[in-house]
Amino acid sequence: TRMHDKRVPIRIPAIVDERLAAFLGYLIGDGHISERKRTIGLTSADEPQVDRFAQLTEELFGIKPRKQWDETKWRIKFSSAHVQDFLKHLGLKTGVCARTKNVPDVILRSPKSVVASFLRAYYDCDGYGGKAGVILATSSVEMSKTVQVLLLNFGILSRRRPHEDGCWHVETRGQSAAMFLKEIGFGLQRKQDALR
């Protein structure tokens, strides 16, 4: 169509590898896909996290996103109808979708190293590591169930329970927290150090 002719060509990843898995983990955790504003982006107080997301965007799609500080957090965003179509094709939701998000099927069908990369990025966004072990907070019931099953595939036991703030917590303690550190870990150094 005439609208498609105006789109800027991009690169599309040929395979689902660790880089694409991390990109999806960040996007599902702290990211957004807005059809109304025509933007894809990530918001985080951790600069290393937004820098990694920007690097992945450039490596995977050949797009250099914009980065800006917004009083309390970093915002990174870019516009691409092609990337938006690609992400929707992979099953990612647009707009406000915190309660309905889930792990994309392409991750569920991927090798262990790709799943670990997705979980590492996702836990960087919505996870805690420290004396209480590893805790993931999500407002999506399905996401909490799916993550619990994925952890079990790594031999990591966890407990899933509702929290008073309306979120679900997936809690990993003791030997399973040590297994999480070994098999998945955090990409953010401060969280990795806290879990150690």
mmCIF file of C-alpha atoms in Angstrom:
data_model
loop_
_atom_site.group_PDB
_atom_site.id
_atom_site.type_symbol
_atom_site.label_atom_id
_atom_site.label_comp_id
_atom_site.label_asym_id
_atom_site.label_seq_id
_atom_site.Cartn_x
_atom_site.Cartn_y
_atom_site.Cartn_z
ATOM 1 C CA THR A 1 0.000 0.000 0.000
ATOM 2 C CA ARG A 2 0.977 3.636 -0.220
ATOM 3 C CA MET A 3 1.455 3.745 3.580
ATOM 4 C CA HIS A 4 3.770 0.710 3.485
ATOM 5 C CA ASP A 5 5.837 2.382 0.756
ATOM 6 C CA LYS A 6 6.609 5.253 3.166
ATOM 7 C CA ARG A 7 7.995 2.936 5.857
ATOM 8 C CA VAL A 8 11.736 2.961 6.467
ATOM 9 C CA PRO A 9 13.251 -0.495 5.776
ATOM 10 C CA ILE A 10 14.623 -2.325 8.810
ATOM 11 C CA ARG A 11 16.435 -5.557 9.586
ATOM 12 C CA ILE A 12 14.329 -8.435 10.976
ATOM 13 C CA PRO A 13 16.056 -11.166 13.032
ATOM 14 C CA ALA A 14 16.094 -14.477 11.143
ATOM 15 C CA ILE A 15 16.178 -16.608 14.309
ATOM 16 C CA VAL A 16 15.062 -16.344 17.917
ATOM 17 C CA ASP A 17 18.405 -16.127 19.702
ATOM 18 C CA GLU A 18 19.567 -14.835 23.106
ATOM 19 C CA ARG A 19 19.591 -11.211 21.895
ATOM 20 C CA LEU A 20 16.005 -11.258 20.654
ATOM 21 C CA ALA A 21 14.930 -13.102 23.815
ATOM 22 C CA ALA A 22 16.514 -10.396 25.999
ATOM 23 C CA PHE A 23 14.869 -7.660 23.902
ATOM 24 C CA LEU A 24 11.465 -9.328 24.407
ATOM 25 C CA GLY A 25 12.118 -9.803 28.149
ATOM 26 C CA TYR A 26 12.901 -6.103 28.608
ATOM 27 C CA LEU A 27 9.946 -5.041 26.466
ATOM 28 C CA ILE A 28 7.455 -7.238 28.334
ATOM 29 C CA GLY A 29 8.896 -6.230 31.714
ATOM 30 C CA ASP A 30 9.332 -2.439 31.568
ATOM 31 C CA GLY A 31 8.507 -1.675 27.950
ATOM 32 C CA HIS A 32 5.549 -0.557 25.918
ATOM 33 C CA ILE A 33 4.204 -0.743 22.390
ATOM 34 C CA SER A 34 1.865 2.184 21.725
ATOM 35 C CA GLU A 35 -0.120 2.066 18.491
ATOM 36 C CA ARG A 36 -1.694 5.431 19.291
ATOM 37 C CA LYS A 37 1.643 7.222 19.791
ATOM 38 C CA ARG A 38 3.405 4.944 17.282
ATOM 39 C CA THR A 39 6.299 4.279 19.653
ATOM 40 C CA ILE A 40 8.081 1.307 21.160
ATOM 41 C CA GLY A 41 10.149 1.917 24.262
ATOM 42 C CA LEU A 42 11.419 1.152 27.725
ATOM 43 C CA THR A 43 11.316 3.128 30.983
ATOM 44 C CA SER A 44 13.747 2.377 33.815
ATOM 45 C CA ALA A 45 15.728 4.063 36.580
ATOM 46 C CA ASP A 46 18.669 1.749 35.721
ATOM 47 C CA GLU A 47 20.802 3.319 32.987
ATOM 48 C CA PRO A 48 22.676 0.060 32.183
ATOM 49 C CA GLN A 49 19.291 -1.536 31.447
ATOM 50 C CA VAL A 50 18.163 1.155 28.988
ATOM 51 C CA ASP A 51 21.613 1.162 27.372
ATOM 52 C CA ARG A 52 21.396 -2.615 26.843
ATOM 53 C CA PHE A 53 17.895 -2.261 25.375
ATOM 54 C CA ALA A 54 19.166 0.448 23.003
ATOM 55 C CA GLN A 55 22.102 -1.742 21.975
ATOM 56 C CA LEU A 56 19.792 -4.697 21.281
ATOM 57 C CA THR A 57 17.442 -2.479 19.239
ATOM 58 C CA GLU A 58 20.354 -1.363 17.075
ATOM 59 C CA GLU A 59 21.832 -4.868 16.697
ATOM 60 C CA LEU A 60 18.525 -6.591 15.929
ATOM 61 C CA PHE A 61 16.701 -4.018 13.798
ATOM 62 C CA GLY A 62 19.317 -1.472 12.716
ATOM 63 C CA ILE A 63 17.425 1.316 14.507
ATOM 64 C CA LYS A 64 19.064 3.801 16.886
ATOM 65 C CA PRO A 65 16.518 4.752 19.578
ATOM 66 C CA ARG A 66 16.290 8.082 21.430
ATOM 67 C CA LYS A 67 17.333 8.188 25.085
ATOM 68 C CA GLN A 68 16.304 10.868 27.579
ATOM 69 C CA TRP A 69 16.254 11.444 31.334
ATOM 70 C CA ASP A 70 12.788 12.246 32.721
ATOM 71 C CA GLU A 71 13.289 13.536 36.305
ATOM 72 C CA THR A 72 13.298 10.094 38.004
ATOM 73 C CA LYS A 73 13.921 7.596 35.205
ATOM 74 C CA TRP A 74 15.374 6.991 31.787
ATOM 75 C CA ARG A 75 13.104 6.757 28.775
ATOM 76 C CA ILE A 76 14.174 5.140 25.559
ATOM 77 C CA LYS A 77 11.953 4.990 22.494
ATOM 78 C CA PHE A 78 11.809 4.557 18.752
ATOM 79 C CA SER A 79 9.192 4.433 16.023
ATOM 80 C CA SER A 80 8.878 1.666 13.456
ATOM 81 C CA ALA A 81 5.658 0.262 12.044
ATOM 82 C CA HIS A 82 7.657 -2.735 10.738
ATOM 83 C CA VAL A 83 8.994 -3.605 14.231
ATOM 84 C CA GLN A 84 5.533 -3.068 15.707
ATOM 85 C CA ASP A 85 4.030 -5.482 13.150
ATOM 86 C CA PHE A 86 6.801 -7.995 13.863
ATOM 87 C CA LEU A 87 6.246 -7.832 17.639
ATOM 88 C CA LYS A 88 2.478 -8.185 17.268
ATOM 89 C CA HIS A 89 3.111 -11.193 15.007
ATOM 90 C CA LEU A 90 5.153 -12.718 17.873
ATOM 91 C CA GLY A 91 2.126 -12.268 20.147
ATOM 92 C CA LEU A 92 3.106 -9.157 22.102
ATOM 93 C CA LYS A 93 0.236 -6.938 23.165
ATOM 94 C CA THR A 94 -0.067 -3.193 22.606
ATOM 95 C CA GLY A 95 -1.380 -0.462 24.878
ATOM 96 C CA VAL A 96 -2.137 -1.057 28.565
ATOM 97 C CA CYS A 97 -1.728 -4.809 28.987
ATOM 98 C CA ALA A 98 -0.008 -5.482 32.336
ATOM 99 C CA ARG A 99 -2.738 -7.888 33.496
ATOM 100 C CA THR A 100 -2.820 -9.890 30.245
ATOM 101 C CA LYS A 101 0.841 -10.187 29.262
ATOM 102 C CA ASN A 102 2.503 -13.582 28.976
ATOM 103 C CA VAL A 103 5.654 -15.258 27.686
ATOM 104 C CA PRO A 104 5.651 -15.321 23.853
ATOM 105 C CA ASP A 105 5.255 -18.749 22.208
ATOM 106 C CA VAL A 106 8.570 -18.308 20.369
ATOM 107 C CA ILE A 107 10.304 -18.234 23.773
ATOM 108 C CA LEU A 108 8.394 -21.265 25.045
ATOM 109 C CA ARG A 109 9.604 -23.253 21.999
ATOM 110 C CA SER A 110 13.223 -22.095 22.320
ATOM 111 C CA PRO A 111 16.355 -23.785 23.703
ATOM 112 C CA LYS A 112 17.342 -23.378 27.345
ATOM 113 C CA SER A 113 19.903 -20.600 26.725
ATOM 114 C CA VAL A 114 17.288 -18.477 24.924
ATOM 115 C CA VAL A 115 14.705 -18.990 27.692
ATOM 116 C CA ALA A 116 17.355 -18.063 30.297
ATOM 117 C CA SER A 117 18.147 -14.858 28.387
ATOM 118 C CA PHE A 118 14.452 -13.921 28.302
ATOM 119 C CA LEU A 119 13.993 -14.616 32.030
ATOM 120 C CA ARG A 120 17.198 -12.728 32.934
ATOM 121 C CA ALA A 121 15.974 -9.573 31.151
ATOM 122 C CA TYR A 122 12.440 -9.949 32.499
ATOM 123 C CA TYR A 123 13.689 -10.388 36.080
ATOM 124 C CA ASP A 124 15.921 -7.320 35.620
ATOM 125 C CA CYS A 125 12.681 -5.373 35.137
ATOM 126 C CA ASP A 126 10.227 -6.962 37.568
ATOM 127 C CA GLY A 127 12.390 -9.092 39.862
ATOM 128 C CA TYR A 128 14.060 -8.693 43.249
ATOM 129 C CA GLY A 129 17.180 -10.464 44.470
ATOM 130 C CA GLY A 130 18.431 -10.368 48.059
ATOM 131 C CA LYS A 131 18.207 -11.978 51.496
ATOM 132 C CA ALA A 132 14.604 -13.053 50.833
ATOM 133 C CA GLY A 133 15.774 -14.939 47.729
ATOM 134 C CA VAL A 134 14.380 -14.127 44.281
ATOM 135 C CA ILE A 135 10.926 -12.599 43.895
ATOM 136 C CA LEU A 136 9.157 -11.745 40.656
ATOM 137 C CA ALA A 137 6.143 -9.419 40.856
ATOM 138 C CA THR A 138 3.578 -9.399 38.051
ATOM 139 C CA SER A 139 -0.051 -8.334 37.769
ATOM 140 C CA SER A 140 -0.656 -11.044 35.142
ATOM 141 C CA VAL A 141 -1.939 -14.350 36.523
ATOM 142 C CA GLU A 142 -0.917 -16.201 33.343
ATOM 143 C CA MET A 143 2.597 -14.737 33.408
ATOM 144 C CA SER A 144 3.090 -15.886 37.002
ATOM 145 C CA LYS A 145 2.006 -19.430 36.082
ATOM 146 C CA THR A 146 4.127 -19.622 32.932
ATOM 147 C CA VAL A 147 7.254 -18.270 34.643
ATOM 148 C CA GLN A 148 6.822 -20.820 37.430
ATOM 149 C CA VAL A 149 6.762 -23.646 34.856
ATOM 150 C CA LEU A 150 9.802 -22.219 33.025
ATOM 151 C CA LEU A 151 11.738 -22.067 36.302
ATOM 152 C CA LEU A 152 10.826 -25.694 36.980
ATOM 153 C CA ASN A 153 12.424 -26.639 33.631
ATOM 154 C CA PHE A 154 15.706 -25.348 35.115
ATOM 155 C CA GLY A 155 15.182 -27.373 38.306
ATOM 156 C CA ILE A 156 14.180 -24.216 40.191
ATOM 157 C CA LEU A 157 11.311 -24.614 42.657
ATOM 158 C CA SER A 158 9.144 -21.585 43.392
ATOM 159 C CA ARG A 159 5.996 -20.585 45.224
ATOM 160 C CA ARG A 160 3.304 -18.488 43.561
ATOM 161 C CA ARG A 161 1.039 -16.380 45.721
ATOM 162 C CA PRO A 162 -1.168 -13.281 45.518
ATOM 163 C CA HIS A 163 0.179 -10.145 47.154
ATOM 164 C CA GLU A 164 -1.857 -7.468 48.935
ATOM 165 C CA ASP A 165 -1.072 -4.914 46.189
ATOM 166 C CA GLY A 166 -2.979 -7.023 43.637
ATOM 167 C CA CYS A 167 0.146 -8.489 42.033
ATOM 168 C CA TRP A 168 1.262 -12.106 41.975
ATOM 169 C CA HIS A 169 4.637 -12.990 43.473
ATOM 170 C CA VAL A 170 6.724 -15.893 42.221
ATOM 171 C CA GLU A 171 9.118 -16.562 45.119
ATOM 172 C CA THR A 172 12.297 -18.630 44.939
ATOM 173 C CA ARG A 173 14.284 -19.330 48.112
ATOM 174 C CA GLY A 174 17.108 -21.444 49.526
ATOM 175 C CA GLN A 175 18.751 -23.954 47.178
ATOM 176 C CA SER A 176 16.424 -22.917 44.355
ATOM 177 C CA ALA A 177 17.584 -19.292 44.688
ATOM 178 C CA ALA A 178 21.170 -20.561 44.384
ATOM 179 C CA MET A 179 20.103 -22.529 41.292
ATOM 180 C CA PHE A 180 18.502 -19.375 39.857
ATOM 181 C CA LEU A 181 21.798 -17.534 40.347
ATOM 182 C CA LYS A 182 23.691 -20.309 38.546
ATOM 183 C CA GLU A 183 21.264 -21.016 35.681
ATOM 184 C CA ILE A 184 19.700 -17.596 35.000
ATOM 185 C CA GLY A 185 20.911 -14.770 37.235
ATOM 186 C CA PHE A 186 20.350 -11.054 36.766
ATOM 187 C CA GLY A 187 21.797 -8.895 34.011
ATOM 188 C CA LEU A 188 21.840 -5.873 36.330
ATOM 189 C CA GLN A 189 24.987 -6.044 38.451
ATOM 190 C CA ARG A 190 23.351 -4.499 41.552
ATOM 191 C CA LYS A 191 20.671 -7.216 41.599
ATOM 192 C CA GLN A 192 23.190 -9.957 40.893
ATOM 193 C CA ASP A 193 25.392 -8.735 43.764
ATOM 194 C CA ALA A 194 22.399 -8.492 46.115
ATOM 195 C CA LEU A 195 21.390 -12.081 45.326
ATOM 196 C CA ARG A 196 24.951 -13.352 45.869
#
